[in-house]
mmCIF file of C-alpha atoms in Angstrom:
data_model
loop_
_atom_site.group_PDB
_atom_site.id
_atom_site.type_symbol
_atom_site.label_atom_id
_atom_site.label_comp_id
_atom_site.label_asym_id
_atom_site.label_seq_id
_atom_site.Cartn_x
_atom_site.Cartn_y
_atom_site.Cartn_z
ATOM 1 C CA MET M 1 -23.668 -6.631 9.759
ATOM 2 C CA ALA M 2 -23.412 -6.392 5.983
ATOM 3 C CA ALA M 3 -20.881 -8.741 4.377
ATOM 4 C CA LYS M 4 -19.409 -8.888 0.903
ATOM 5 C CA SER M 5 -17.025 -11.462 -0.470
ATOM 6 C CA ILE M 6 -14.946 -12.276 -3.492
ATOM 7 C CA ASP M 7 -13.142 -15.392 -4.741
ATOM 8 C CA LEU M 8 -9.793 -14.833 -6.411
ATOM 9 C CA THR M 9 -7.270 -16.906 -8.277
ATOM 10 C CA ALA M 10 -3.807 -15.431 -8.585
ATOM 11 C CA PRO M 11 -2.517 -15.205 -11.188
ATOM 12 C CA PRO M 12 -4.242 -13.602 -13.051
ATOM 13 C CA ASP M 13 -6.136 -11.783 -10.303
ATOM 14 C CA THR M 14 -4.157 -9.077 -8.538
ATOM 15 C CA ILE M 15 -4.481 -6.884 -5.495
ATOM 16 C CA ASP M 16 -6.650 -4.552 -7.551
ATOM 17 C CA ALA M 17 -9.516 -7.014 -7.068
ATOM 18 C CA VAL M 18 -9.409 -6.207 -3.345
ATOM 19 C CA HIS M 19 -9.876 -2.519 -4.097
ATOM 20 C CA GLU M 20 -12.816 -3.363 -6.350
ATOM 21 C CA LEU M 21 -14.447 -5.430 -3.591
ATOM 22 C CA LEU M 22 -14.057 -2.511 -1.195
ATOM 23 C CA VAL M 23 -15.687 -0.085 -3.629
ATOM 24 C CA GLU M 24 -18.777 -2.278 -3.290
ATOM 25 C CA VAL M 25 -18.460 -2.500 0.494
ATOM 26 C CA TRP M 26 -18.139 1.266 0.893
ATOM 27 C CA ASP M 27 -21.230 1.813 -1.240
ATOM 28 C CA GLY M 28 -23.160 0.224 1.622
ATOM 29 C CA ALA M 29 -21.095 1.678 4.461
ATOM 30 C CA ALA M 30 -21.445 5.435 4.047
ATOM 31 C CA HIS M 31 -22.170 5.642 7.785
ATOM 32 C CA ILE M 32 -18.508 5.000 8.571
ATOM 33 C CA GLN M 33 -15.990 7.827 8.584
ATOM 34 C CA PRO M 34 -13.876 8.031 5.424
ATOM 35 C CA GLY M 35 -10.644 7.996 7.461
ATOM 36 C CA ASP M 36 -11.633 4.721 9.115
ATOM 37 C CA ARG M 37 -12.646 3.229 5.788
ATOM 38 C CA TYR M 38 -9.321 4.217 4.240
ATOM 39 C CA ARG M 39 -7.231 2.826 7.096
ATOM 40 C CA PHE M 40 -9.121 -0.462 6.930
ATOM 41 C CA GLU M 41 -8.638 -0.625 3.145
ATOM 42 C CA LEU M 42 -4.914 -0.027 3.564
ATOM 43 C CA ALA M 43 -4.678 -2.804 6.171
ATOM 44 C CA LEU M 44 -6.631 -5.285 4.042
ATOM 45 C CA VAL M 45 -4.531 -4.560 0.961
ATOM 46 C CA GLU M 46 -1.346 -4.981 3.025
ATOM 47 C CA LEU M 47 -2.643 -8.301 4.326
ATOM 48 C CA ALA M 48 -3.708 -9.559 0.891
ATOM 49 C CA THR M 49 -0.366 -8.496 -0.601
ATOM 50 C CA ASN M 50 1.332 -10.535 2.106
ATOM 51 C CA VAL M 51 -0.844 -13.554 1.322
ATOM 52 C CA PHE M 52 -0.087 -13.286 -2.406
ATOM 53 C CA LYS M 53 3.616 -12.962 -1.623
ATOM 54 C CA HIS M 54 3.690 -16.163 0.408
ATOM 55 C CA ALA M 55 2.023 -18.194 -2.334
ATOM 56 C CA ALA M 56 4.170 -20.868 -3.957
ATOM 57 C CA PRO M 57 5.658 -19.257 -7.076
ATOM 58 C CA ASP M 58 4.662 -22.087 -9.404
ATOM 59 C CA GLN M 59 1.132 -22.645 -8.112
ATOM 60 C CA LEU M 60 -2.156 -20.849 -8.441
ATOM 61 C CA LEU M 61 -3.325 -19.306 -5.202
ATOM 62 C CA ARG M 62 -7.023 -19.489 -4.595
ATOM 63 C CA CYS M 63 -8.383 -17.205 -1.953
ATOM 64 C CA SER M 64 -11.657 -15.910 -0.624
ATOM 65 C CA ILE M 65 -11.932 -12.513 0.969
ATOM 66 C CA VAL M 66 -14.846 -11.598 3.207
ATOM 67 C CA VAL M 67 -15.404 -8.037 4.428
ATOM 68 C CA GLU M 68 -17.969 -7.237 7.112
ATOM 69 C CA ALA M 69 -19.095 -3.681 7.771
ATOM 70 C CA GLY M 70 -21.083 -3.191 10.968
ATOM 71 C CA ASP M 71 -22.348 -0.073 12.689
ATOM 72 C CA ASP M 72 -19.063 0.549 14.445
ATOM 73 C CA ARG M 73 -16.711 -2.183 13.287
ATOM 74 C CA LEU M 74 -14.961 -3.383 10.140
ATOM 75 C CA ALA M 75 -13.602 -6.898 9.737
ATOM 76 C CA GLY M 76 -11.777 -8.616 6.923
ATOM 77 C CA THR M 77 -10.974 -12.317 6.560
ATOM 78 C CA ILE M 78 -8.792 -13.855 3.891
ATOM 79 C CA TYR M 79 -8.818 -17.626 3.330
ATOM 80 C CA ASP M 80 -6.163 -19.016 1.025
ATOM 81 C CA SER M 81 -5.257 -22.400 -0.424
ATOM 82 C CA GLY M 82 -1.528 -22.134 0.234
ATOM 83 C CA PRO M 83 0.483 -24.371 2.535
ATOM 84 C CA PRO M 84 0.690 -23.542 6.255
ATOM 85 C CA VAL M 85 2.674 -20.364 6.775
ATOM 86 C CA ASP M 86 5.339 -20.006 9.424
ATOM 87 C CA ILE M 87 5.093 -16.275 9.973
ATOM 88 C CA ASP M 88 5.656 -14.003 12.920
ATOM 89 C CA LEU M 89 2.829 -11.481 12.910
ATOM 90 C CA SER M 90 3.950 -9.776 16.097
ATOM 91 C CA GLY M 91 6.611 -7.524 14.578
ATOM 92 C CA ARG M 92 5.858 -3.856 15.091
ATOM 93 C CA ALA M 93 9.245 -2.260 14.442
ATOM 94 C CA MET M 94 9.674 -0.429 11.161
ATOM 95 C CA PRO M 95 12.767 -1.402 9.170
ATOM 96 C CA ASP M 96 15.557 1.095 8.457
ATOM 97 C CA ALA M 97 14.680 3.953 6.140
ATOM 98 C CA LEU M 98 16.465 2.602 3.090
ATOM 99 C CA GLU M 99 14.952 -0.878 3.333
ATOM 100 C CA GLU M 100 12.532 -1.507 0.489
ATOM 101 C CA SER M 101 10.331 -4.060 2.251
ATOM 102 C CA GLY M 102 9.286 -5.285 5.685
ATOM 103 C CA ARG M 103 6.833 -2.513 6.559
ATOM 104 C CA GLY M 104 3.596 -4.355 5.775
ATOM 105 C CA ILE M 105 2.980 -6.180 9.065
ATOM 106 C CA PRO M 106 4.118 -3.270 11.311
ATOM 107 C CA LEU M 107 1.857 -0.999 9.274
ATOM 108 C CA ILE M 108 -1.153 -3.312 9.701
ATOM 109 C CA HIS M 109 -0.655 -3.174 13.483
ATOM 110 C CA LEU M 110 -0.944 0.620 13.325
ATOM 111 C CA LEU M 111 -4.179 0.408 11.339
ATOM 112 C CA VAL M 112 -6.272 -2.272 13.063
ATOM 113 C CA ASP M 113 -7.183 -3.480 16.547
ATOM 114 C CA THR M 114 -6.535 -7.168 15.915
ATOM 115 C CA LEU M 115 -4.528 -9.186 13.414
ATOM 116 C CA SER M 116 -4.554 -12.967 13.509
ATOM 117 C CA TYR M 117 -3.571 -16.037 11.512
ATOM 118 C CA ASP M 118 -4.633 -19.626 11.915
ATOM 119 C CA ARG M 119 -5.201 -22.755 9.911
ATOM 120 C CA VAL M 120 -8.788 -23.910 9.290
ATOM 121 C CA ASP M 121 -9.871 -26.892 7.153
ATOM 122 C CA ASP M 122 -6.652 -27.029 5.129
ATOM 123 C CA ARG M 123 -6.751 -23.332 4.430
ATOM 124 C CA ASN M 124 -4.933 -20.379 5.905
ATOM 125 C CA ARG M 125 -7.159 -17.845 7.618
ATOM 126 C CA TRP M 126 -6.004 -14.259 8.092
ATOM 127 C CA ARG M 127 -8.186 -11.790 9.908
ATOM 128 C CA ILE M 128 -8.177 -8.105 10.794
ATOM 129 C CA GLU M 129 -10.675 -6.072 12.785
ATOM 130 C CA ARG M 130 -10.941 -2.369 13.378
ATOM 131 C CA SER M 131 -13.444 -0.311 15.306
ATOM 132 C CA ALA M 132 -14.950 2.470 13.208
ATOM 133 C CA ARG M 133 -16.501 5.811 13.994
ATOM 134 C CA ARG M 134 -19.735 7.024 12.460
ATOM 135 C CA ALA M 135 -19.507 9.751 9.859
ATOM 136 C CA ALA M 136 -20.588 13.167 11.119
ATOM 137 C CA MET S 1 -1.776 3.895 -11.835
ATOM 138 C CA ASN S 2 -0.544 6.341 -14.484
ATOM 139 C CA ILE S 3 2.817 8.104 -14.666
ATOM 140 C CA THR S 4 3.517 11.093 -16.856
ATOM 141 C CA VAL S 5 7.074 12.365 -17.064
ATOM 142 C CA SER S 6 8.119 15.917 -17.856
ATOM 143 C CA GLU S 7 11.380 17.838 -17.659
ATOM 144 C CA ALA S 8 11.779 20.667 -15.169
ATOM 145 C CA SER S 9 15.327 21.386 -16.306
ATOM 146 C CA ALA S 10 18.109 19.577 -18.117
ATOM 147 C CA ASP S 11 18.720 17.037 -15.371
ATOM 148 C CA VAL S 12 15.424 17.046 -13.445
ATOM 149 C CA ALA S 13 12.520 14.744 -14.310
ATOM 150 C CA ILE S 14 9.107 15.353 -12.795
ATOM 151 C CA MET S 15 7.000 12.212 -12.500
ATOM 152 C CA THR S 16 3.326 12.846 -11.926
ATOM 153 C CA LEU S 17 1.638 9.770 -10.477
ATOM 154 C CA SER S 18 -2.103 9.252 -10.350
ATOM 155 C CA GLY S 19 -4.324 6.432 -9.123
ATOM 156 C CA ARG S 20 -3.329 3.593 -6.822
ATOM 157 C CA LEU S 21 0.287 2.977 -5.879
ATOM 158 C CA ASN S 22 0.291 -0.661 -4.706
ATOM 159 C CA ALA S 23 2.059 -3.964 -5.424
ATOM 160 C CA THR S 24 0.490 -4.088 -8.888
ATOM 161 C CA SER S 25 1.757 -0.701 -9.968
ATOM 162 C CA ALA S 26 4.981 -0.298 -7.969
ATOM 163 C CA ASP S 27 7.298 -1.587 -10.708
ATOM 164 C CA GLN S 28 6.178 1.190 -13.054
ATOM 165 C CA ILE S 29 8.011 3.708 -10.895
ATOM 166 C CA GLY S 30 11.270 1.782 -11.083
ATOM 167 C CA ALA S 31 11.070 1.603 -14.866
ATOM 168 C CA ALA S 32 10.340 5.318 -15.180
ATOM 169 C CA VAL S 33 13.170 6.279 -12.821
ATOM 170 C CA ARG S 34 15.687 4.050 -14.582
ATOM 171 C CA SER S 35 14.661 5.564 -17.897
ATOM 172 C CA ALA S 36 15.227 9.062 -16.483
ATOM 173 C CA THR S 37 18.612 8.271 -14.935
ATOM 174 C CA ASP S 38 19.719 6.474 -18.115
ATOM 175 C CA THR S 39 18.976 9.607 -20.124
ATOM 176 C CA GLY S 40 20.882 11.995 -17.878
ATOM 177 C CA ARG S 41 18.153 13.127 -15.523
ATOM 178 C CA PRO S 42 19.098 11.694 -12.109
ATOM 179 C CA ARG S 43 17.215 14.327 -10.117
ATOM 180 C CA ILE S 44 13.672 13.025 -9.732
ATOM 181 C CA VAL S 45 10.571 14.745 -8.409
ATOM 182 C CA LEU S 46 7.641 12.480 -7.573
ATOM 183 C CA ASP S 47 4.420 14.483 -7.662
ATOM 184 C CA LEU S 48 1.973 12.499 -5.516
ATOM 185 C CA ALA S 49 -0.946 14.938 -5.440
ATOM 186 C CA ALA S 50 -3.226 12.588 -7.403
ATOM 187 C CA VAL S 51 -2.323 9.342 -5.631
ATOM 188 C CA VAL S 52 -5.588 8.046 -4.159
ATOM 189 C CA PHE S 53 -4.044 5.008 -2.475
ATOM 190 C CA MET S 54 -0.522 4.139 -1.389
ATOM 191 C CA ASP S 55 0.649 1.121 0.616
ATOM 192 C CA SER S 56 4.002 -0.238 1.808
ATOM 193 C CA SER S 57 4.678 -1.779 -1.620
ATOM 194 C CA GLY S 58 4.301 1.679 -3.116
ATOM 195 C CA LEU S 59 6.520 3.110 -0.415
ATOM 196 C CA GLY S 60 9.097 0.412 -1.164
ATOM 197 C CA ALA S 61 9.087 1.544 -4.796
ATOM 198 C CA VAL S 62 9.703 5.138 -3.686
ATOM 199 C CA VAL S 63 12.663 4.013 -1.550
ATOM 200 C CA ARG S 64 14.038 1.980 -4.467
ATOM 201 C CA ALA S 65 13.651 5.028 -6.717
ATOM 202 C CA LEU S 66 15.497 7.165 -4.168
ATOM 203 C CA LYS S 67 18.404 4.715 -4.155
ATOM 204 C CA THR S 68 18.447 4.535 -7.960
ATOM 205 C CA ALA S 69 18.519 8.328 -8.232
ATOM 206 C CA ARG S 70 21.285 8.700 -5.631
ATOM 207 C CA GLY S 71 23.246 5.883 -7.255
ATOM 208 C CA ALA S 72 23.180 7.880 -10.489
ATOM 209 C CA GLY S 73 24.490 11.001 -8.731
ATOM 210 C CA GLY S 74 21.090 12.609 -8.242
ATOM 211 C CA ASP S 75 18.390 12.576 -5.614
ATOM 212 C CA LEU S 76 14.640 12.150 -5.213
ATOM 213 C CA ARG S 77 12.137 14.595 -3.782
ATOM 214 C CA VAL S 78 8.459 14.160 -3.078
ATOM 215 C CA ALA S 79 6.047 16.923 -4.007
ATOM 216 C CA ARG S 80 2.492 17.500 -2.815
ATOM 217 C CA PRO S 81 1.813 14.094 -1.209
ATOM 218 C CA SER S 82 -1.929 13.440 -1.106
ATOM 219 C CA PRO S 83 -3.422 12.753 2.353
ATOM 220 C CA GLN S 84 -3.395 9.030 1.509
ATOM 221 C CA ALA S 85 0.301 9.071 0.587
ATOM 222 C CA ARG S 86 1.187 11.290 3.547
ATOM 223 C CA LEU S 87 -0.487 8.831 5.945
ATOM 224 C CA VAL S 88 1.874 6.039 4.901
ATOM 225 C CA PHE S 89 4.951 8.287 5.033
ATOM 226 C CA GLU S 90 3.977 9.357 8.545
ATOM 227 C CA LEU S 91 3.018 5.936 9.924
ATOM 228 C CA THR S 92 6.311 4.461 8.703
ATOM 229 C CA ASN S 93 8.359 7.483 9.903
ATOM 230 C CA MET S 94 9.567 8.059 6.351
ATOM 231 C CA ASP S 95 8.423 11.675 6.597
ATOM 232 C CA ARG S 96 11.575 12.196 8.694
ATOM 233 C CA VAL S 97 13.766 10.934 5.850
ATOM 234 C CA LEU S 98 12.120 12.312 2.741
ATOM 235 C CA ASP S 99 11.710 15.995 1.962
ATOM 236 C CA PHE S 100 8.263 17.168 0.867
ATOM 237 C CA PHE S 101 7.872 20.152 -1.451
ATOM 238 C CA ASP S 102 4.824 22.200 -2.356
ATOM 239 C CA ASP S 103 5.775 22.850 -5.965
ATOM 240 C CA PRO S 104 7.175 20.072 -8.146
ATOM 241 C CA LEU S 105 8.715 22.626 -10.509
ATOM 242 C CA THR S 106 10.901 24.176 -7.822
ATOM 243 C CA ALA S 107 11.653 21.113 -5.674
ATOM 244 C CA PHE S 108 15.290 21.175 -6.748
ATOM 245 C CA GLU S 109 15.818 24.912 -6.754
ATOM 246 C CA GLY S 110 18.556 25.999 -4.412
ATOM 247 C CA GLY S 111 20.110 22.550 -4.580
#
């Protein structure tokens, strides 16, 4: 399985760095259907946005993002330096139509097979996995 | 992301978005919509044909823009959502709330 990674510090790095990492990943993953690639990218960006959002406002957030592209599977792991996060990742209900936020986690559930969070070596670890079909 | 704004009629502003609509770029929409409503154009068309990526932060900005437009006595309509934008509208059920139009120039014709 091919893996690519990136180390970020936010600020000044933004979510755009995640897109740039995925441009590199997709260069080596042309065997995976574009629709599967896009859904994975959307899930990873949602997850990273969530991680950035939970960072302490007055502290730099350091994080490492690792993306693995296998024959029939995509996986993304985000490690971040923030404090432990008390978050409920199980929510799948979309908020009311006129709510401006709260759709990220429910959306991730619709895009991946697994979503998990745990604490490893004083870092937060967030992980998503999605099975992927081969391009025709 | 880039936004270009043009006038369809005296009180309608067409905003053509291109690129990625994510947490980094979402605030640009709010600024553009406020500028339009402040200058007497509270009816907003968002042309999303050239949006290559849209996430829930981008969707949140669209909802905020809708509320801003309605608060100013207008409304917001979405034209030509790209497949990437349409996916997010559909997965979040927002396609049941927002009207999609094929032609940004006529999105507000007939009311």
